[in-house]
XYZ file of C-alpha atoms in Angstrom:
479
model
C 0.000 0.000 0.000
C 2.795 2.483 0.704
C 4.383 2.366 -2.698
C 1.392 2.638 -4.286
C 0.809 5.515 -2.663
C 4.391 7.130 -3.349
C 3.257 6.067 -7.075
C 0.438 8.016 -7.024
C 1.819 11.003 -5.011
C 5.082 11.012 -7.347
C 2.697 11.790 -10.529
C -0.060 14.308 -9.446
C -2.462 15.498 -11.601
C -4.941 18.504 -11.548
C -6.969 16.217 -13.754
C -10.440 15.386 -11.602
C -11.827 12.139 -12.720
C -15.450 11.171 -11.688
C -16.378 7.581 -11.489
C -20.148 7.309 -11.480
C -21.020 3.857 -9.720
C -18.777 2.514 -6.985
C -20.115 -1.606 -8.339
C -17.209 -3.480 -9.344
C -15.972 -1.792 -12.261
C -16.139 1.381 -10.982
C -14.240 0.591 -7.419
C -11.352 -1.350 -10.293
C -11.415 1.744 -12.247
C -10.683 4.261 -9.199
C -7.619 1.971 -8.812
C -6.460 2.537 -12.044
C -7.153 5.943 -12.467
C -5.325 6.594 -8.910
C -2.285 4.594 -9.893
C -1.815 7.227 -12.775
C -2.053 10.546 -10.469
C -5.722 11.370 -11.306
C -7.961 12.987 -8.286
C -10.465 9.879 -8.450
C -13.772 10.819 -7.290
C -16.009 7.735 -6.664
C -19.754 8.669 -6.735
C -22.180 5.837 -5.374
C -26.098 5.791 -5.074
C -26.089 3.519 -2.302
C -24.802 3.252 1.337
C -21.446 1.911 1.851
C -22.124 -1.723 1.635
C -18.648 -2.842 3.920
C -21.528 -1.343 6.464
C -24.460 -2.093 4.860
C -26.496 -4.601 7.181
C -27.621 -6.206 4.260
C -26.627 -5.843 0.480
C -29.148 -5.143 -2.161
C -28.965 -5.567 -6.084
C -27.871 -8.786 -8.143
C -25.957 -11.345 -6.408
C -25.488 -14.502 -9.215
C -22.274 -15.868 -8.466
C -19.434 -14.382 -10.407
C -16.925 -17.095 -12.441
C -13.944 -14.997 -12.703
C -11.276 -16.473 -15.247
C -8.540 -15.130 -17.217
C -9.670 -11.523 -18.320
C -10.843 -10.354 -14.937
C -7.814 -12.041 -12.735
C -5.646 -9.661 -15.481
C -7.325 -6.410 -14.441
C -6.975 -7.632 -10.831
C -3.516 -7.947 -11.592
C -2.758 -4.933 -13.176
C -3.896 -3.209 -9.220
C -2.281 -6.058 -6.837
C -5.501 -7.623 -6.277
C -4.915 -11.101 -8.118
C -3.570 -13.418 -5.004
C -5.876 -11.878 -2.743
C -8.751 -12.603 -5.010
C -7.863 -15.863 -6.182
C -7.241 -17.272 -2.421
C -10.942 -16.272 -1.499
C -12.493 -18.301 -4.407
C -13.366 -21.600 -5.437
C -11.821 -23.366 -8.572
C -14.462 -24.998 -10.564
C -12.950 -27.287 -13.059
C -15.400 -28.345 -15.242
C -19.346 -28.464 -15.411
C -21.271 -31.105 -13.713
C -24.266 -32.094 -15.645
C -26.842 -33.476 -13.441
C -29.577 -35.700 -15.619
C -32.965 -36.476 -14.451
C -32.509 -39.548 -13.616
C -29.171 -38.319 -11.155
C -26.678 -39.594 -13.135
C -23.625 -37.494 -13.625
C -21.298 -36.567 -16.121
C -18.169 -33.807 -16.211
C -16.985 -31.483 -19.063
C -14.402 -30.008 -18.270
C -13.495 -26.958 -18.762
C -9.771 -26.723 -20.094
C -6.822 -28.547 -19.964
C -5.561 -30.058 -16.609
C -4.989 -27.266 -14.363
C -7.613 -24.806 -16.020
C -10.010 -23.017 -14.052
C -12.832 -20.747 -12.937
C -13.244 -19.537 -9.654
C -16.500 -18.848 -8.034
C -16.287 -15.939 -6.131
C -18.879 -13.717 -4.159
C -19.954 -10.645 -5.461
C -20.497 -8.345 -2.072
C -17.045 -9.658 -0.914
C -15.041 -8.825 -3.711
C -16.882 -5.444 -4.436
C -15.891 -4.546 -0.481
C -11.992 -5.831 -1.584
C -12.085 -3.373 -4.738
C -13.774 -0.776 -2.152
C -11.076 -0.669 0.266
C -8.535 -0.930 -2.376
C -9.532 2.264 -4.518
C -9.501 3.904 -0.294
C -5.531 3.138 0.421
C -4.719 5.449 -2.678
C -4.325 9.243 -1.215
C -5.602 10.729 -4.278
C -8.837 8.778 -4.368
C -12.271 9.912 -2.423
C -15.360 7.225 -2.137
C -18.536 9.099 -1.831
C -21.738 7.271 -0.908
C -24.994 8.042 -0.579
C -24.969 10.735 -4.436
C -27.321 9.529 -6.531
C -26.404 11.502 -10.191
C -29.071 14.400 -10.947
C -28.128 15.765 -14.129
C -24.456 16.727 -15.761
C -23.026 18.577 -18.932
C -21.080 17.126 -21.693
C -19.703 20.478 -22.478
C -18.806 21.546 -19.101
C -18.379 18.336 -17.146
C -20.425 19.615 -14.454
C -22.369 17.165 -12.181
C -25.280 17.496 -9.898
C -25.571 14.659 -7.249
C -29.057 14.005 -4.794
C -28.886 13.022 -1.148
C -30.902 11.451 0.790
C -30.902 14.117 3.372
C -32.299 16.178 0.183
C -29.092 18.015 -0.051
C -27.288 18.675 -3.514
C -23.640 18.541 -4.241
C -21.720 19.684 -7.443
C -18.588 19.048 -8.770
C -16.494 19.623 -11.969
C -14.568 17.170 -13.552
C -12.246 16.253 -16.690
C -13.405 13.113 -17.179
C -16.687 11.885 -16.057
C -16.543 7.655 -16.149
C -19.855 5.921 -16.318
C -19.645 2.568 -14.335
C -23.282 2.384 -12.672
C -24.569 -0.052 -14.211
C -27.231 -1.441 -16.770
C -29.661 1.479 -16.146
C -26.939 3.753 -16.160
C -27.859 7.302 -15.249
C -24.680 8.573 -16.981
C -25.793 7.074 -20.304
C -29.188 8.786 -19.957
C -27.343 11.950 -22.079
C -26.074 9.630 -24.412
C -29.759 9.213 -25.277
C -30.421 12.647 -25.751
C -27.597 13.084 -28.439
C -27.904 11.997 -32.036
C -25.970 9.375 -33.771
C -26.703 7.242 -30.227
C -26.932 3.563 -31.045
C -29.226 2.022 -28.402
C -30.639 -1.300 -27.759
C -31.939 -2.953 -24.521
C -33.524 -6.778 -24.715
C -35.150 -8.528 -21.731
C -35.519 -12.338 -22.608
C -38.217 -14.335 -21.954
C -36.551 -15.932 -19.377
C -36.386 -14.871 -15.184
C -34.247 -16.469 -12.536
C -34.316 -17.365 -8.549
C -31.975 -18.060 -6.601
C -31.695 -21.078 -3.662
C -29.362 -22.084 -1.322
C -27.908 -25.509 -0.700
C -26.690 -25.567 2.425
C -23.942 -27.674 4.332
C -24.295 -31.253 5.256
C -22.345 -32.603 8.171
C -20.687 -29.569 7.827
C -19.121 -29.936 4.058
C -20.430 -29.306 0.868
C -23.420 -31.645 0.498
C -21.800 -31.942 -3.564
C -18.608 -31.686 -5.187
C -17.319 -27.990 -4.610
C -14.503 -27.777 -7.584
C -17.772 -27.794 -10.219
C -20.255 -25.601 -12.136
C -23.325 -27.759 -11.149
C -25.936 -27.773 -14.038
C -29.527 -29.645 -14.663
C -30.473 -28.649 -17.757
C -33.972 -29.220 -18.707
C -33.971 -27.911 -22.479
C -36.069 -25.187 -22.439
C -34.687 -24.350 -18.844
C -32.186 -25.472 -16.427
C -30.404 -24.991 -12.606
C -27.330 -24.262 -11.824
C -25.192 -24.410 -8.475
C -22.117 -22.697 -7.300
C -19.869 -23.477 -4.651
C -19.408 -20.604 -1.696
C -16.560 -20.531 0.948
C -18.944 -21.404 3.571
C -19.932 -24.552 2.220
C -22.880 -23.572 0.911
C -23.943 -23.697 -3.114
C -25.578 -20.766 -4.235
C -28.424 -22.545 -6.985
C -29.545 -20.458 -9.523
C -32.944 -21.623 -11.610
C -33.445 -19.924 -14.941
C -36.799 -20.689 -16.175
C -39.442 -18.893 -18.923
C -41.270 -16.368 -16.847
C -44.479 -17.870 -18.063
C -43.308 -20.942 -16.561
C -42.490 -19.349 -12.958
C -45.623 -18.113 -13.367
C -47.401 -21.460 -12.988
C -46.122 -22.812 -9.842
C -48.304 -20.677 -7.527
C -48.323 -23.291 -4.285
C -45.936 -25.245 -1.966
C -47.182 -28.596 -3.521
C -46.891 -27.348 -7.534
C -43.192 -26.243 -6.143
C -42.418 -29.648 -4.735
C -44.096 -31.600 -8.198
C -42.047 -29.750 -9.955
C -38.878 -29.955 -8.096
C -39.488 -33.754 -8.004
C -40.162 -34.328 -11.660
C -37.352 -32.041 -13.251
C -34.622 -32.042 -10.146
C -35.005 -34.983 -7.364
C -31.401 -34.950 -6.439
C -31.710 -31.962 -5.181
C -35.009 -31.888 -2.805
C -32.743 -34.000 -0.509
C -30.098 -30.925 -0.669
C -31.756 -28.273 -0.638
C -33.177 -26.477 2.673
C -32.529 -27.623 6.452
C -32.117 -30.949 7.803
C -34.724 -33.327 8.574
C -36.983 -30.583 6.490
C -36.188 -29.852 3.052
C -39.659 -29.942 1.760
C -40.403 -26.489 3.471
C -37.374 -25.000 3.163
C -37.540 -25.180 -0.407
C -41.321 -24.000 -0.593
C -40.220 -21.536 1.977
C -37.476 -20.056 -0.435
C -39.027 -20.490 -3.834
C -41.674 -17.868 -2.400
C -39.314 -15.718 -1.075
C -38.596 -13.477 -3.903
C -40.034 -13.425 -6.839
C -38.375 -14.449 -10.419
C -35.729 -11.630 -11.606
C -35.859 -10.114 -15.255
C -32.115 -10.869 -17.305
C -31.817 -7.892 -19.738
C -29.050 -7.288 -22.057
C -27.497 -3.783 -23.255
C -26.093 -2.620 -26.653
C -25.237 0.903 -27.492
C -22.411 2.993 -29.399
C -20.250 5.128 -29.075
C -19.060 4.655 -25.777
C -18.026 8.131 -25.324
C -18.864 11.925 -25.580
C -15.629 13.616 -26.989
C -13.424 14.218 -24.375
C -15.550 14.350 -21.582
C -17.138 10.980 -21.058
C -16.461 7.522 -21.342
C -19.322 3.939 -20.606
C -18.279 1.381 -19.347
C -19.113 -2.160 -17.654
C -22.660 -2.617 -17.564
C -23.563 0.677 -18.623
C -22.363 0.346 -21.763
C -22.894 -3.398 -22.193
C -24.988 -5.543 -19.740
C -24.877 -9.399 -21.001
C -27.326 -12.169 -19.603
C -25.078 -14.299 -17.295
C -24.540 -17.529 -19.099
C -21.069 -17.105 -20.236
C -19.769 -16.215 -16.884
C -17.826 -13.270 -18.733
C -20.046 -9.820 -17.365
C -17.542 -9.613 -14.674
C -14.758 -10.108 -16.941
C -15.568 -8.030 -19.527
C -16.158 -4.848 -17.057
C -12.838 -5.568 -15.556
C -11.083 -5.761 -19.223
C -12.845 -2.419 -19.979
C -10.292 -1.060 -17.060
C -7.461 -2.886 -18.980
C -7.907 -1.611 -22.621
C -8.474 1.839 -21.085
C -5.615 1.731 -19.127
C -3.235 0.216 -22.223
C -4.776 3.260 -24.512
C -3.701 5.799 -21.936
C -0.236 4.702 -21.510
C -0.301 4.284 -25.393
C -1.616 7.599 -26.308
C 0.045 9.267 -23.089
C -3.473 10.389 -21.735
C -4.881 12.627 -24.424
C -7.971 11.697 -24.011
C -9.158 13.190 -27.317
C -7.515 10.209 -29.172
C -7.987 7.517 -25.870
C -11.970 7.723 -26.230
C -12.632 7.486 -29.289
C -10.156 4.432 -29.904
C -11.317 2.736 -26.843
C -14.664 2.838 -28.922
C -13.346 1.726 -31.836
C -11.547 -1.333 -30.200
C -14.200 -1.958 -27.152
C -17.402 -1.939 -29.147
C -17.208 -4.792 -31.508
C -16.122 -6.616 -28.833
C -18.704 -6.048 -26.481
C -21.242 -6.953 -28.637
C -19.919 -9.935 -29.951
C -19.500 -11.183 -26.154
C -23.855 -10.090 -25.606
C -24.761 -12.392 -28.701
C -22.026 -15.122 -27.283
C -24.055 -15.313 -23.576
C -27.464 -15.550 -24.882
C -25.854 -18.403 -27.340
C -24.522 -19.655 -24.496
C -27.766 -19.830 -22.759
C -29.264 -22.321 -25.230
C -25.804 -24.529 -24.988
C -25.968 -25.310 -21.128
C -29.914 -26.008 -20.966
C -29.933 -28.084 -24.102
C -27.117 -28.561 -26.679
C -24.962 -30.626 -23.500
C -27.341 -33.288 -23.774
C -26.457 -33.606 -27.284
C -24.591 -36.758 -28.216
C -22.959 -34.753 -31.047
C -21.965 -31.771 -28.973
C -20.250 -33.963 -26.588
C -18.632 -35.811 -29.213
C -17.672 -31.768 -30.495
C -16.162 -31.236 -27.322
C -13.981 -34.180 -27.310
C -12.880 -34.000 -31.025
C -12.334 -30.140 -30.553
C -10.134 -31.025 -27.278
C -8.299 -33.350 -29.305
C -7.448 -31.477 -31.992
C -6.341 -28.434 -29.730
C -3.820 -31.299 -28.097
C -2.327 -32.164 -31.253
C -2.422 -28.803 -32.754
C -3.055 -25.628 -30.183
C -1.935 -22.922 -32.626
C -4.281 -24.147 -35.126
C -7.660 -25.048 -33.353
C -8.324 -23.755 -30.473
C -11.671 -24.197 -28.638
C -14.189 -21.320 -28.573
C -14.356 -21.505 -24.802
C -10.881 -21.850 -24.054
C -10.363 -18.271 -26.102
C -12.848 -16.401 -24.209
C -12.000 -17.681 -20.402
C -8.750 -18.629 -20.776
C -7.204 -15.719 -23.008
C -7.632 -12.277 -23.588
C -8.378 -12.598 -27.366
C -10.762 -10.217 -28.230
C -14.460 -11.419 -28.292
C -14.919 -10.628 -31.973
C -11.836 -12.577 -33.167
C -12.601 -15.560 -31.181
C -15.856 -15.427 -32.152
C -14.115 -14.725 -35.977
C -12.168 -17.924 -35.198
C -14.514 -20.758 -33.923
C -17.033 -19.889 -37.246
C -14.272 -20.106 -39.146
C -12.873 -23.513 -36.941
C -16.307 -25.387 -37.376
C -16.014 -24.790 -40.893
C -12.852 -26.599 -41.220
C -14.124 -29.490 -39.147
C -17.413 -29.703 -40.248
C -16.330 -29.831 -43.553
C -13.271 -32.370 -42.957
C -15.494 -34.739 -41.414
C -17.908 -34.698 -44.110
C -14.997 -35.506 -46.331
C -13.827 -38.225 -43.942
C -17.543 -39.421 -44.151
C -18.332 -39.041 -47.829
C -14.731 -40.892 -48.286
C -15.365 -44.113 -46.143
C -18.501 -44.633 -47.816
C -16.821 -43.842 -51.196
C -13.875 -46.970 -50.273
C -16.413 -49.368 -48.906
C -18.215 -49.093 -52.296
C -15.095 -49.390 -54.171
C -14.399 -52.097 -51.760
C -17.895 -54.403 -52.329
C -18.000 -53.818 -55.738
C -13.824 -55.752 -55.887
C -15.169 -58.179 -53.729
C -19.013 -58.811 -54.123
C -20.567 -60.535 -51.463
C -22.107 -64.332 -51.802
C -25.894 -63.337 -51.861
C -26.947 -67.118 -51.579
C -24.459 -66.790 -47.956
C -26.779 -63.404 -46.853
C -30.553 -65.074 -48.222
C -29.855 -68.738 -46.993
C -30.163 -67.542 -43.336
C -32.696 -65.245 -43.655
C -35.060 -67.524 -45.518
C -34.383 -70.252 -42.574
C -35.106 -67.706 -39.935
C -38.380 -66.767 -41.833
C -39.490 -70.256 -41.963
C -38.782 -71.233 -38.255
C -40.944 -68.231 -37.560
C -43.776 -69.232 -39.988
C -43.707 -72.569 -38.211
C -43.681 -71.573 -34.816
C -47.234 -71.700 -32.944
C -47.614 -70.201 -29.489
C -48.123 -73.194 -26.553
C-alpha cells in the first residue's frame, strides 16, 4: 500500500476524474485511475455496503477467469482474489434420472473460480480507499451533468445537492446507467436494450455434516432444455443454486405442492439438498416464495463516449445475460484496454476515447450475442450426443495442434483474445471441421463401395439364413 501511494503522489495530476457507480468496475477503475495521479472521485447511489447490514442488487455468483484475474492484476488484487475463491474445473451435468457426467473446462490445471460478489466489491472498495488521491462518496445519486462543461449534480438522501467539476466523467453504474441517460439525448446514439423471456431465482444448498453436500470444484448444471439450474460453490460450504426458467413458466407454480411436483419431476437430487435438515420440503417451498423471479436484460449501445468528456463502461455500456460467466470479466477488461490506450496515447484523451470505442465496441457486442448463445448450450445442446462428441474431437485437436484449433471456450475464459476474433475464429474452426469430417464421411462410404464392388458378397451366404429364420418363424405356434 505504501508504494502505491508514493506512485500516485510522485505523478499528481490537476486532472479530476469522476467515477459514477462505486459496483465493481467502478471501485477497479478508481484503482487505475489513482495509480496514474488522477484525483479519483467515486460517486455511489447507495450506502457503503462494507456497512451495509444487508446488500441489495444482483448477487449470481461471479466465475472470474482469465480476463478479470488480469485487471486484478494490473492493481495487486490477483492473489488476494484468487485465495478467497473456489476453482471450478469443469461443469457437472446433473440428468434427471441423477446420473452425472463432467466437461471439463480446459486442460488439466484450467479453471474458474466462483467468487462472491459483495465480498469482492468490499476488496475493490477498500482498495480504490488506500490510494491518497482517491475519495469514495456514498450516498450521491447523479441528478443531471453537462457534456460540455463536465459539471455534475448529485441528490442526497438528506435532500441536499452537491456539485462538482470534472475532466473526465466515467460511467460505471450499471445497466440502467444514469450517466448514459445523455447519451440518449444526443444523435448518432446507437441504443438497444432486450429482456428475454426468461427470469431467474436463486436457492441455497446448504452444508451437510458440515461440508459441501456436492462436489465444490464444479459448475453444477440440470439442464432441462427449455430451462435449467445451476449451483455454485461458496466458501462457507454452501452452493448458491440459480434456476433460470421462462417467466411464463415461474408463473405457474403458484403453491408449496406445484413447487415440490415440480422440483421432483425435473430435479429430485436436489429436494434431498436443498433447505434444512430433517426438512427440506419447506425450506424449499419456503425459499421459492421468497422473492419473486428476476428479469435478465441485455445492453447494446455505441459510441461509448462523448468527446473528451465521457467515457461507458461495464454494464452501462454493455450488460450481457449471465450464461457465459464473462459480465464480470468483460467490465474488468474495460479497465485494462483503457488503461493500455492511456499509456499508449500518453493520456490525451481526445484520441484515448474514441479508440477505446473503436476497439471496445465490436467486442462487447460480440461477447452479448455469445451469452445468450450460451444460454441455449448449457440447458440443451450438453445433452447432445454430437456436442459432446464436439467437445472431445475439438479437445483433441487443440492437443495435437493448439496454434491451429483452439476451442471457442478456451479463447474467451482462458485468453484475452478479443471477443470478436474468437468469435471470428470458432465460425471459421467449425467450418474446417465440419467440412473435414464430411470428407472423412463421404470418403469411407466412397472406399467401402469401391471395396464391395472388388469383392461382391455371396448373396446365396446373406438369403440362406434369412429364408431359414423366416421359416422357423412361420412354423412356430404359441403353446
Amino acid at each position: 500500500s505504501v508504494s502505491r501511494m508514493e506512485e500516485a503522489a510522485s505523478k499528481p495530476s490537476s486532472k479530476v476524474v469522476a467515477v459514477v457507480g462505486g459496483g465493481l468496475v467502478g471501485a477497479l477503475n478508481a484503482c487505475f485511475f489513482a495509480r496514474r495521479g488522477f484525483q479519483v472521485q467515486v460517486f455511489e447511489a447507495r450506502e457503503d455496503i462494507r456497512r451495509a447490514r444487508t446488500v441489495k442488487g444482483r448477487s449470481i455468483n461471479l466465475a472470474l477467469s482469465h480476463r478479470g484475474r488480469q485487471a486484478l492484476k494490473h492493481v495487486g488484487l490477483e492473489e488476494k482474489i484468487v485465495s478467497q475463491g473456489i476453482p471450478m474445473h469443469a461443469r457437472m451435468i446433473h440428468s434427471p434420472s441423477g446420473k452425472l457426467s463432467s466437461i471439463p473446462y480446459g486442460r488439466k490445471g484450467q479453471y474458474i473460480l466462483s467468487v462472491d460478489r459483495a465480498n469482492l466489491n468490499r476488496e475493490l472498495l477498500t482498495e480504490a480507499e488506500t490510494y491518497p488521491n482517491t475519495q469514495l462518496n456514498f450516498d450521491h445519486k447523479l441528478q443531471d451533468w453537462s457534456a460540455e462543461t463536465g459539471l455534475m449534480t448529485f441528490a442526497r438522501s438528506d435532500g441536499s445537492v452537491q456539485e462538482i467539476q470534472a475532466q473526465l466523467i466515467v460511467g460505471c453504474d450499471g445497466a440502467f446507467s444514469a450517466v448514459r441517460k445523455q447519451f440518449l439525448r444526443r444523435s448518432r446514439f446507437n441504443y438497444s436494450q432486450t429482456y428475454i423471456p426468461h427470469g431467474y431465482m436463486e436457492l441455497t444448498m446448504p452444508p451437510a455434516d458440515g461440508e459441501f453436500a456436492m462436489k465444490p470444484n464444479y459448475l453444477h448444471i440440470w439442464p432441462r432444455n427449455t430451462f435449467m439450474m445451476i449451483a455454485l460453490p461458496n466458501l462457507d460450504k454452501t452452493f448458491t443454486c440459480t434456476l433460470f426458467m421462462p417467466f411464463e413458466e415461474f408463473e405457474k407454480i403458484t403453491t408449496g405442492e406445484e413447487v415440490m411436483a415440480f422440483f421432483h419431476k425435473h430435479f429430485p437430487d436436489t429436494i434431498p439438498l436443498i433447505g434444512a435438515p430433517g426438512s427440506p420440503a419447506d425450506a424449499l417451498r419456503r425459499d421459492y416464495f421468497r422473492l419473486p423471479a428476476q428479469a435478465m436484460v441485455s445492453v447494446k449501445c455505441s459510441p461509448y463516449h462523448i468527446g473528451d468528456k465521457c467515457v461507458l463502461m461495464g454494464d452501462a455500456a454493455h450488460a450481457v445475460v449471465p450464461f457465459y460467466g464473462q459480465g464480470m470479466n468483460a467490465g474488468f477488461e474495460d479497465c485494462i484496454v483503457l488503461d493500455e490506450m492511456m499509456e499508449r496515447f500518453e493520456e490525451d484523451l481526445s484520441v484515448v476515447l474514441p479508440e477505446y470505442t473503436r476497439v471496445r465496441v465490436p467486442d462487447d457486442h460480440a461477447i452479448a450475442d455469445l451469452a445468450m448463445y450460451n444460454y441455449i448450450e448449457m440447458r440443451a445442446h450438453v445433452n447432445s450426443r454430437w456436442f459432446l462428441f464436439r467437445k472431445r474431437l475439438d479437445n483433441l485437436l487443440y492437443a495435437v495442434m493448439p496454434k491451429a484449433v483452439i476451442p471457442l471456450y478456451t479463447m474467451v475464459t482462458f485468453t484475452r483474445t478479443p471477443y470478436h476474433e474468437a468469435v471470428e475464429r470458432w465460425h471459421w474452426q467449425n467450418k474446417v471441421i465440419n467440412g473435414g469430417l464430411l470428407l472423412g464421411a463421404t470418403g469411407a462410404a466412397v472406399g467401402l463401395s469401391c471395396l464391395l464392388a472388388k469383392n461382391p458378397p455371396d448373396v446365396n451366404q446373406l438369403v440362406r439364413p434369412a429364408e431359414q429364420l423366416w421359416s422357423r418363424l412361420m412354423a412356430w405356434r404359441p403353446a
